[in-house]
Amino acid sequence: MMESADKAPLTVTYRRAQDPDGASASVVIRFGRTCGVERKPGRLEIHVGLEPLGRDTDWVECWSLPDGVRGETGADGSLTYLRGRDCLVGCWHAPLDARADPEPLTERAYREILSGCRALGFDHLVRVWNYLPAINDPVDGQERYRGFCSGRAQVFEALPEYERVLPAATAIGTHSDGLLIYFIATREPAARIENPRQVSAYRYPRQYGPRSPSFARASLWQPGPQAAELFISGTASIVGHESRHVGDLEAQIDESLRNIGALLEQASTHHPVRAETPQALSLLKVYLRHAEDAPAVENHLRARLGHHIPWLLLHGDICREELLVEIEGQYSERLCEALAMP
Ligand code: 3EB
C-alpha cells in the first residue's frame, strides 16, 4: 500500500477546454484577454490575461488534489483561495492603473497574501505567479517592473532570513488589466534551489533596480519521503546577472534550457529527485514577447525536447526588455508509483 503522503498533493495537467476529465479539477487556469478569478463550489477558476499562442490554443491548466477531493474555497478582500489538506492555492487580484507605479499595490498584495496564508495555517509560500500590464513601460522614470519589485521586496525583506523563504516565481507582463498574483502555499517549508550559472535574483546588482527581485530560482516541495514537486521559476537567457543572446530567439531558448538543466542538476542532489535534464520535466510554460515568433519557438522546442513534454505558449512581456522568451517548468517525482510500474 502506498502511503497517502506519497500521492501527488497537487497534480497539474494541460487539457483541452472541452475535456470532461477537467470537470473534477480544483483549480482551472484559463488564458485569454481577461484577467480575474471566479470562486465556484469546490473550485477556483483563474483567468490569466495572456493569449495562448501556437498551433492549438484551446488549452486549460487543471490542478487536482489527491483522492478526488475538491477542497474548500473562501475569500477575504482581494484574496480568493482553495484549501486542500496539504496545500493552499490562492489568487490575489485587484484593479491596477496601467499608468501608475505598481509599487504600493504590490506591497499591499504581498502583505495580504502572507497574512492570509498564515491565518489559514499554510505559512510557506512555495510558488507564485505575478501578472501585471505594461511591465516594461516607464512610470516616474522607472520601468514598472522595478516598482513591482520594490513593493514585493518591502514585504519579503522584512522577514527574518528572508532569502531562505523566498518562493519560486514568474513575473510577466500582460496585455490585460489588473494585478493578478496566484500562488501555492504549504504547511511545511520547501527547499530553495539556486542556479550556480546565475547570480541569485535577490542579489542582483542595483543596475537592475533599487530593490532586487524577491524570488528563488526553484523550490522543492517534498510532501512525503518518496514524492517531490519541483517548481522552476521563469527562466530566461541570463548568465551571471547579464542578458545573453539579445535578438537571437533560438539561442535564448537554448540558454534558458541550460539554466533549467543546471537547476535540475542542483535539485537531483535532494532525494528523491532524479531528473537531470529538461527532457525529464513534466510540464513547461513558455512566455513569448512577439506572437509571430510562436511557430519558430514550437519548432525549436520540438527539436530540443521532443514530443513528450506538454507545453503551453503564452503571449506575454518578459521583465527585461531585451529578452524575447522565458520558460518555467515543473517536475514531479513519485518514486512509489514509478517503481510500481511494470
Ligand atoms: C530573471 O531571471 C528573469 O521578478 O518574480 C524571472 C522569474 C524573472 C521571476 C520575478 C523575474 C521574476 O531575472 C525575470
CSV table of C-alpha atoms and ligand atoms in Angstrom, one decimal:
chain,number,residue,atom,x,y,z
A,1,MET,CA,0.0,0.0,0.0
A,2,MET,CA,1.2,3.4,-0.8
A,3,GLU,CA,1.3,6.0,1.9
A,4,SER,CA,-1.1,8.7,1.1
A,5,ALA,CA,1.7,11.2,1.8
A,6,ASP,CA,3.3,9.8,-1.3
A,7,LYS,CA,0.4,10.6,-3.5
A,8,ALA,CA,0.6,13.7,-5.6
A,9,PRO,CA,-0.6,16.5,-3.4
A,10,LEU,CA,-1.4,18.5,-6.5
A,11,THR,CA,-1.5,17.1,-10.0
A,12,VAL,CA,-1.1,19.7,-12.8
A,13,THR,CA,-2.2,18.8,-16.3
A,14,TYR,CA,-2.9,20.7,-19.5
A,15,ARG,CA,-6.2,19.7,-21.0
A,16,ARG,CA,-8.4,20.6,-23.9
A,17,ALA,CA,-11.0,23.1,-22.7
A,18,GLN,CA,-13.7,20.6,-23.7
A,19,ASP,CA,-12.1,17.6,-22.0
A,20,PRO,CA,-14.7,16.2,-19.5
A,21,ASP,CA,-11.9,15.0,-17.2
A,22,GLY,CA,-11.2,18.6,-16.4
A,23,ALA,CA,-14.5,18.9,-14.7
A,24,SER,CA,-13.2,17.4,-11.4
A,25,ALA,CA,-10.2,19.8,-11.2
A,26,SER,CA,-10.0,22.0,-8.1
A,27,VAL,CA,-8.2,24.8,-9.8
A,28,VAL,CA,-8.6,25.7,-13.5
A,29,ILE,CA,-6.4,28.3,-15.1
A,30,ARG,CA,-7.6,29.8,-18.3
A,31,PHE,CA,-5.8,32.0,-20.8
A,32,GLY,CA,-7.0,34.9,-22.9
A,33,ARG,CA,-7.8,38.6,-22.8
A,34,THR,CA,-9.5,38.7,-19.4
A,35,CYS,CA,-7.8,38.7,-16.0
A,36,GLY,CA,-9.6,37.7,-12.8
A,37,VAL,CA,-10.7,34.9,-10.5
A,38,GLU,CA,-14.0,33.1,-10.1
A,39,ARG,CA,-15.0,31.2,-7.0
A,40,LYS,CA,-17.2,28.2,-7.7
A,41,PRO,CA,-18.3,25.4,-5.4
A,42,GLY,CA,-15.1,23.4,-4.6
A,43,ARG,CA,-13.2,25.2,-7.4
A,44,LEU,CA,-11.2,28.3,-8.4
A,45,GLU,CA,-11.1,29.5,-11.9
A,46,ILE,CA,-8.2,31.8,-12.6
A,47,HIS,CA,-8.2,33.8,-15.8
A,48,VAL,CA,-4.7,34.9,-16.7
A,49,GLY,CA,-4.7,37.8,-19.2
A,50,LEU,CA,-2.3,36.2,-21.6
A,51,GLU,CA,-3.3,35.0,-25.0
A,52,PRO,CA,-2.4,31.4,-25.9
A,53,LEU,CA,-0.2,31.0,-29.0
A,54,GLY,CA,0.8,28.2,-31.2
A,55,ARG,CA,-1.0,25.7,-33.4
A,56,ASP,CA,-3.5,24.7,-30.7
A,57,THR,CA,-4.8,27.3,-28.4
A,58,ASP,CA,-7.8,25.8,-26.6
A,59,TRP,CA,-5.8,24.5,-23.6
A,60,VAL,CA,-6.7,25.0,-20.0
A,61,GLU,CA,-4.5,24.1,-17.0
A,62,CYS,CA,-6.1,21.9,-14.4
A,63,TRP,CA,-4.9,21.3,-10.8
A,64,SER,CA,-6.3,18.3,-8.9
A,65,LEU,CA,-6.0,17.4,-5.3
A,66,PRO,CA,-5.5,13.7,-4.4
A,67,ASP,CA,-8.3,11.2,-3.9
A,68,GLY,CA,-10.7,13.3,-6.0
A,69,VAL,CA,-11.1,15.8,-3.1
A,70,ARG,CA,-12.3,19.2,-4.3
A,71,GLY,CA,-11.1,21.5,-1.5
A,72,GLU,CA,-12.9,24.2,0.4
A,73,THR,CA,-13.0,27.7,-1.1
A,74,GLY,CA,-13.0,31.1,0.6
A,75,ALA,CA,-12.4,34.7,0.1
A,76,ASP,CA,-11.1,37.6,2.2
A,77,GLY,CA,-11.0,41.0,0.4
A,78,SER,CA,-8.9,40.7,-2.7
A,79,LEU,CA,-7.7,37.2,-1.8
A,80,THR,CA,-9.7,34.2,-3.0
A,81,TYR,CA,-8.4,30.7,-2.1
A,82,LEU,CA,-9.0,27.0,-2.1
A,83,ARG,CA,-7.8,24.9,0.8
A,84,GLY,CA,-6.7,21.3,0.4
A,85,ARG,CA,-5.2,19.0,3.1
A,86,ASP,CA,-1.5,19.8,2.3
A,87,CYS,CA,-1.6,23.0,0.4
A,88,LEU,CA,-3.5,26.2,-0.2
A,89,VAL,CA,-4.0,27.7,-3.6
A,90,GLY,CA,-4.7,31.4,-3.6
A,91,CYS,CA,-5.3,34.2,-6.0
A,92,TRP,CA,-5.0,37.9,-5.2
A,93,HIS,CA,-6.5,40.2,-7.8
A,94,ALA,CA,-7.2,44.0,-7.8
A,95,PRO,CA,-7.5,46.7,-10.5
A,96,LEU,CA,-4.2,48.4,-11.3
A,97,ASP,CA,-3.9,51.7,-13.2
A,98,ALA,CA,-1.8,50.9,-16.2
A,99,ARG,CA,-0.1,54.3,-15.9
A,100,ALA,CA,0.6,54.2,-12.1
A,101,ASP,CA,3.6,52.9,-10.2
A,102,PRO,CA,2.6,49.3,-9.2
A,103,GLU,CA,4.7,49.6,-6.0
A,104,PRO,CA,2.0,50.4,-3.4
A,105,LEU,CA,-0.5,47.9,-4.7
A,106,THR,CA,2.2,45.2,-4.9
A,107,GLU,CA,3.2,45.8,-1.3
A,108,ARG,CA,-0.4,45.6,-0.2
A,109,ALA,CA,-0.9,42.4,-2.2
A,110,TYR,CA,2.1,40.6,-0.6
A,111,ARG,CA,1.1,41.8,2.9
A,112,GLU,CA,-2.3,40.3,2.4
A,113,ILE,CA,-1.1,37.1,0.8
A,114,LEU,CA,1.4,36.4,3.6
A,115,SER,CA,-1.1,37.2,6.3
A,116,GLY,CA,-3.8,35.3,4.6
A,117,CYS,CA,-1.6,32.2,4.3
A,118,ARG,CA,-0.6,32.4,7.9
A,119,ALA,CA,-4.1,32.8,9.1
A,120,LEU,CA,-5.2,29.7,7.2
A,121,GLY,CA,-2.3,27.6,8.5
A,122,PHE,CA,-0.1,27.5,5.4
A,123,ASP,CA,2.9,29.5,6.4
A,124,HIS,CA,5.2,28.6,3.5
A,125,LEU,CA,4.8,30.3,0.1
A,126,VAL,CA,6.4,27.9,-2.4
A,127,ARG,CA,5.4,29.1,-5.9
A,128,VAL,CA,4.0,32.4,-7.1
A,129,TRP,CA,2.9,33.7,-10.5
A,130,ASN,CA,2.7,37.5,-10.9
A,131,TYR,CA,0.9,39.1,-13.8
A,132,LEU,CA,0.5,42.8,-14.5
A,133,PRO,CA,0.1,45.0,-17.5
A,134,ALA,CA,2.6,47.2,-19.3
A,135,ILE,CA,5.5,45.7,-17.3
A,136,ASN,CA,8.3,47.3,-19.3
A,137,ASP,CA,6.7,50.8,-19.6
A,138,PRO,CA,8.3,53.6,-17.7
A,139,VAL,CA,6.5,55.4,-14.8
A,140,ASP,CA,8.1,58.2,-13.0
A,141,GLY,CA,11.3,57.5,-14.9
A,142,GLN,CA,11.4,53.8,-13.9
A,143,GLU,CA,10.2,50.6,-15.5
A,144,ARG,CA,7.0,49.4,-13.9
A,145,TYR,CA,8.6,46.0,-13.2
A,146,ARG,CA,11.1,47.8,-10.9
A,147,GLY,CA,8.2,49.4,-8.9
A,148,PHE,CA,6.7,45.9,-8.6
A,149,CYS,CA,10.0,44.6,-7.3
A,150,SER,CA,10.2,47.4,-4.7
A,151,GLY,CA,6.7,46.7,-3.4
A,152,ARG,CA,7.4,43.0,-3.2
A,153,ALA,CA,10.8,43.4,-1.6
A,154,GLN,CA,9.5,45.7,1.1
A,155,VAL,CA,7.4,42.8,2.4
A,156,PHE,CA,9.8,39.9,1.9
A,157,GLU,CA,13.0,41.7,3.1
A,158,ALA,CA,11.2,42.5,6.4
A,159,LEU,CA,11.0,38.7,7.2
A,160,PRO,CA,13.8,37.1,9.2
A,161,GLU,CA,16.3,35.2,7.0
A,162,TYR,CA,14.1,36.2,4.0
A,163,GLU,CA,16.5,34.7,1.5
A,164,ARG,CA,15.6,31.3,2.8
A,165,VAL,CA,11.8,31.7,2.5
A,166,LEU,CA,11.5,33.3,-1.0
A,167,PRO,CA,9.2,31.4,-3.3
A,168,ALA,CA,9.9,30.3,-6.8
A,169,ALA,CA,8.2,32.8,-9.1
A,170,THR,CA,7.2,34.1,-12.5
A,171,ALA,CA,6.6,37.8,-13.3
A,172,ILE,CA,5.2,38.5,-16.7
A,173,GLY,CA,3.6,41.5,-18.4
A,174,THR,CA,0.0,41.0,-19.7
A,175,HIS,CA,-2.0,42.8,-22.3
A,176,SER,CA,-4.9,42.8,-19.9
A,177,ASP,CA,-5.5,44.9,-16.8
A,178,GLY,CA,-5.2,44.4,-13.0
A,179,LEU,CA,-2.6,42.9,-10.8
A,180,LEU,CA,-3.2,39.2,-10.5
A,181,ILE,CA,-1.0,37.0,-8.3
A,182,TYR,CA,-1.7,33.3,-7.8
A,183,PHE,CA,0.3,31.0,-5.5
A,184,ILE,CA,0.7,27.7,-3.8
A,185,ALA,CA,1.4,27.7,0.0
A,186,THR,CA,2.2,24.7,2.1
A,187,ARG,CA,2.2,23.7,5.8
A,188,GLU,CA,5.8,22.6,5.8
A,189,PRO,CA,8.7,24.6,4.3
A,190,ALA,CA,10.1,23.7,0.9
A,191,ALA,CA,13.8,23.6,0.0
A,192,ARG,CA,15.1,26.6,-2.1
A,193,ILE,CA,17.3,25.9,-5.1
A,194,GLU,CA,19.6,28.4,-6.8
A,195,ASN,CA,21.3,28.2,-10.1
A,196,PRO,CA,25.2,28.2,-10.0
A,197,ARG,CA,25.2,29.7,-13.5
A,198,GLN,CA,23.2,32.7,-12.3
A,199,VAL,CA,23.5,35.3,-9.6
A,200,SER,CA,20.6,34.8,-7.3
A,201,ALA,CA,17.9,37.3,-8.3
A,202,TYR,CA,17.7,38.6,-4.7
A,203,ARG,CA,21.4,39.6,-5.0
A,204,TYR,CA,21.2,41.3,-8.5
A,205,PRO,CA,23.3,44.5,-8.6
A,206,ARG,CA,21.5,47.8,-8.4
A,207,GLN,CA,21.7,48.4,-12.1
A,208,TYR,CA,18.5,46.3,-12.4
A,209,GLY,CA,16.5,48.5,-10.0
A,210,PRO,CA,16.6,49.9,-6.5
A,211,ARG,CA,15.2,46.6,-4.9
A,212,SER,CA,16.2,43.1,-6.1
A,213,PRO,CA,13.6,40.7,-7.3
A,214,SER,CA,12.4,38.6,-4.4
A,215,PHE,CA,12.3,35.0,-5.7
A,216,ALA,CA,14.2,31.7,-5.6
A,217,ARG,CA,15.2,30.1,-8.9
A,218,ALA,CA,13.3,26.9,-7.9
A,219,SER,CA,11.5,25.4,-4.9
A,220,LEU,CA,11.3,21.8,-3.9
A,221,TRP,CA,8.2,20.7,-2.0
A,222,GLN,CA,8.5,17.2,-0.5
A,223,PRO,CA,5.1,16.2,0.7
A,224,GLY,CA,6.3,12.7,1.6
A,225,PRO,CA,9.5,10.7,1.7
A,226,GLN,CA,9.1,9.4,-1.9
A,227,ALA,CA,7.4,12.4,-3.5
A,228,ALA,CA,8.6,15.8,-4.7
A,229,GLU,CA,7.3,18.7,-6.6
A,230,LEU,CA,10.0,20.9,-8.1
A,231,PHE,CA,8.8,24.3,-9.2
A,232,ILE,CA,11.1,26.0,-11.6
A,233,SER,CA,10.8,29.8,-11.8
A,234,GLY,CA,10.5,31.7,-15.0
A,235,THR,CA,13.9,31.1,-16.5
A,236,ALA,CA,15.5,33.4,-19.2
A,237,SER,CA,18.7,33.8,-21.2
A,238,ILE,CA,20.6,35.3,-18.2
A,239,VAL,CA,24.1,34.1,-17.2
A,240,GLY,CA,25.6,35.7,-14.1
A,241,HIS,CA,23.3,38.7,-14.0
A,242,GLU,CA,23.5,39.6,-17.7
A,243,SER,CA,21.1,39.0,-20.5
A,244,ARG,CA,22.7,36.9,-23.3
A,245,HIS,CA,21.9,36.4,-27.0
A,246,VAL,CA,20.0,39.6,-27.4
A,247,GLY,CA,17.9,39.4,-30.6
A,248,ASP,CA,18.5,35.7,-31.1
A,249,LEU,CA,15.4,33.8,-30.2
A,250,GLU,CA,16.7,30.2,-30.6
A,251,ALA,CA,19.9,31.0,-28.6
A,252,GLN,CA,17.8,32.5,-25.9
A,253,ILE,CA,15.7,29.3,-25.7
A,254,ASP,CA,18.9,27.2,-25.5
A,255,GLU,CA,20.4,29.3,-22.8
A,256,SER,CA,17.1,29.1,-20.8
A,257,LEU,CA,17.2,25.3,-21.2
A,258,ARG,CA,20.8,25.2,-20.0
A,259,ASN,CA,19.7,27.2,-16.9
A,260,ILE,CA,16.8,24.8,-16.3
A,261,GLY,CA,19.3,21.9,-16.7
A,262,ALA,CA,21.6,23.4,-14.1
A,263,LEU,CA,18.6,23.8,-11.7
A,264,LEU,CA,17.6,20.2,-12.2
A,265,GLU,CA,21.2,19.1,-11.5
A,266,GLN,CA,21.1,21.0,-8.2
A,267,ALA,CA,17.7,19.6,-7.4
A,268,SER,CA,18.9,16.0,-8.1
A,269,THR,CA,21.2,16.2,-5.0
A,270,HIS,CA,18.0,16.1,-3.0
A,271,HIS,CA,16.3,12.7,-2.5
A,272,PRO,CA,14.1,11.6,-4.3
A,273,VAL,CA,14.6,13.9,-7.3
A,274,ARG,CA,16.3,12.0,-10.2
A,275,ALA,CA,15.9,14.4,-13.1
A,276,GLU,CA,19.0,16.0,-14.6
A,277,THR,CA,17.9,17.3,-18.0
A,278,PRO,CA,15.0,19.4,-19.2
A,279,GLN,CA,13.6,16.4,-21.1
A,280,ALA,CA,12.6,15.0,-17.7
A,281,LEU,CA,10.2,17.9,-16.9
A,282,SER,CA,6.5,17.0,-16.6
A,283,LEU,CA,5.3,20.4,-17.9
A,284,LEU,CA,6.6,23.6,-19.4
A,285,LYS,CA,5.1,27.0,-20.0
A,286,VAL,CA,6.8,29.4,-22.4
A,287,TYR,CA,6.2,33.1,-22.5
A,288,LEU,CA,6.8,34.9,-25.8
A,289,ARG,CA,7.2,38.6,-26.3
A,290,HIS,CA,6.2,38.5,-30.0
A,291,ALA,CA,3.3,36.4,-31.1
A,292,GLU,CA,4.8,36.0,-34.6
A,293,ASP,CA,7.7,34.0,-33.0
A,294,ALA,CA,5.4,31.2,-32.0
A,295,PRO,CA,6.0,28.8,-35.0
A,296,ALA,CA,9.8,29.2,-34.7
A,297,VAL,CA,9.6,28.5,-30.9
A,298,GLU,CA,7.4,25.4,-31.4
A,299,ASN,CA,9.8,24.0,-33.9
A,300,HIS,CA,12.8,24.7,-31.8
A,301,LEU,CA,11.3,23.3,-28.6
A,302,ARG,CA,10.3,20.2,-30.5
A,303,ALA,CA,13.8,19.8,-31.8
A,304,ARG,CA,15.2,20.2,-28.3
A,305,LEU,CA,12.6,18.4,-26.1
A,306,GLY,CA,10.8,16.0,-28.5
A,307,HIS,CA,7.0,15.4,-28.4
A,308,HIS,CA,6.5,14.1,-24.9
A,309,ILE,CA,6.5,17.1,-22.7
A,310,PRO,CA,3.3,19.1,-22.7
A,311,TRP,CA,3.9,22.8,-23.1
A,312,LEU,CA,1.9,26.0,-23.3
A,313,LEU,CA,2.9,29.0,-25.3
A,314,LEU,CA,1.6,32.3,-24.0
A,315,HIS,CA,1.9,35.9,-25.3
A,316,GLY,CA,3.5,38.0,-22.5
A,317,ASP,CA,6.2,40.5,-21.9
A,318,ILE,CA,9.4,39.3,-20.2
A,319,CYS,CA,10.5,41.7,-17.5
A,320,ARG,CA,13.8,42.6,-19.2
A,321,GLU,CA,13.0,44.5,-22.4
A,322,GLU,CA,15.8,42.8,-24.4
A,323,LEU,CA,14.6,39.3,-23.7
A,324,LEU,CA,12.2,37.5,-26.1
A,325,VAL,CA,11.4,34.4,-24.3
A,326,GLU,CA,11.1,32.9,-20.8
A,327,ILE,CA,10.4,29.3,-19.8
A,328,GLU,CA,9.1,27.9,-16.5
A,329,GLY,CA,8.5,24.3,-15.6
A,330,GLN,CA,7.5,21.7,-13.2
A,331,TYR,CA,8.9,18.3,-12.3
A,332,SER,CA,7.1,15.7,-10.3
A,333,GLU,CA,8.7,12.7,-8.7
A,334,ARG,CA,6.7,9.8,-7.4
A,335,LEU,CA,9.1,7.1,-6.5
A,336,CYS,CA,6.5,4.6,-5.4
A,337,GLU,CA,4.3,5.0,-8.4
A,338,ALA,CA,7.3,4.8,-10.7
A,339,LEU,CA,8.6,1.6,-9.1
A,340,ALA,CA,5.2,0.0,-9.2
A,341,MET,CA,5.0,0.4,-12.9
A,342,PRO,CA,5.8,-2.8,-14.9
B,1,3EB,C1,15.3,36.9,-14.3
B,1,3EB,O1,15.8,35.7,-14.2
B,1,3EB,C2,14.2,36.9,-15.4
B,1,3EB,O2,10.5,39.0,-10.6
B,1,3EB,O3,9.4,37.2,-10.0
B,1,3EB,C3,12.0,35.5,-13.8
B,1,3EB,C4,11.2,34.9,-12.9
B,1,3EB,C5,12.2,36.9,-13.8
B,1,3EB,C6,10.6,35.7,-11.9
B,1,3EB,C7,10.2,37.8,-10.7
B,1,3EB,C8,11.6,37.7,-12.8
B,1,3EB,C9,10.8,37.0,-11.8
B,1,3EB,O4,15.6,37.9,-13.7
B,1,3EB,C10,13.0,37.6,-14.9
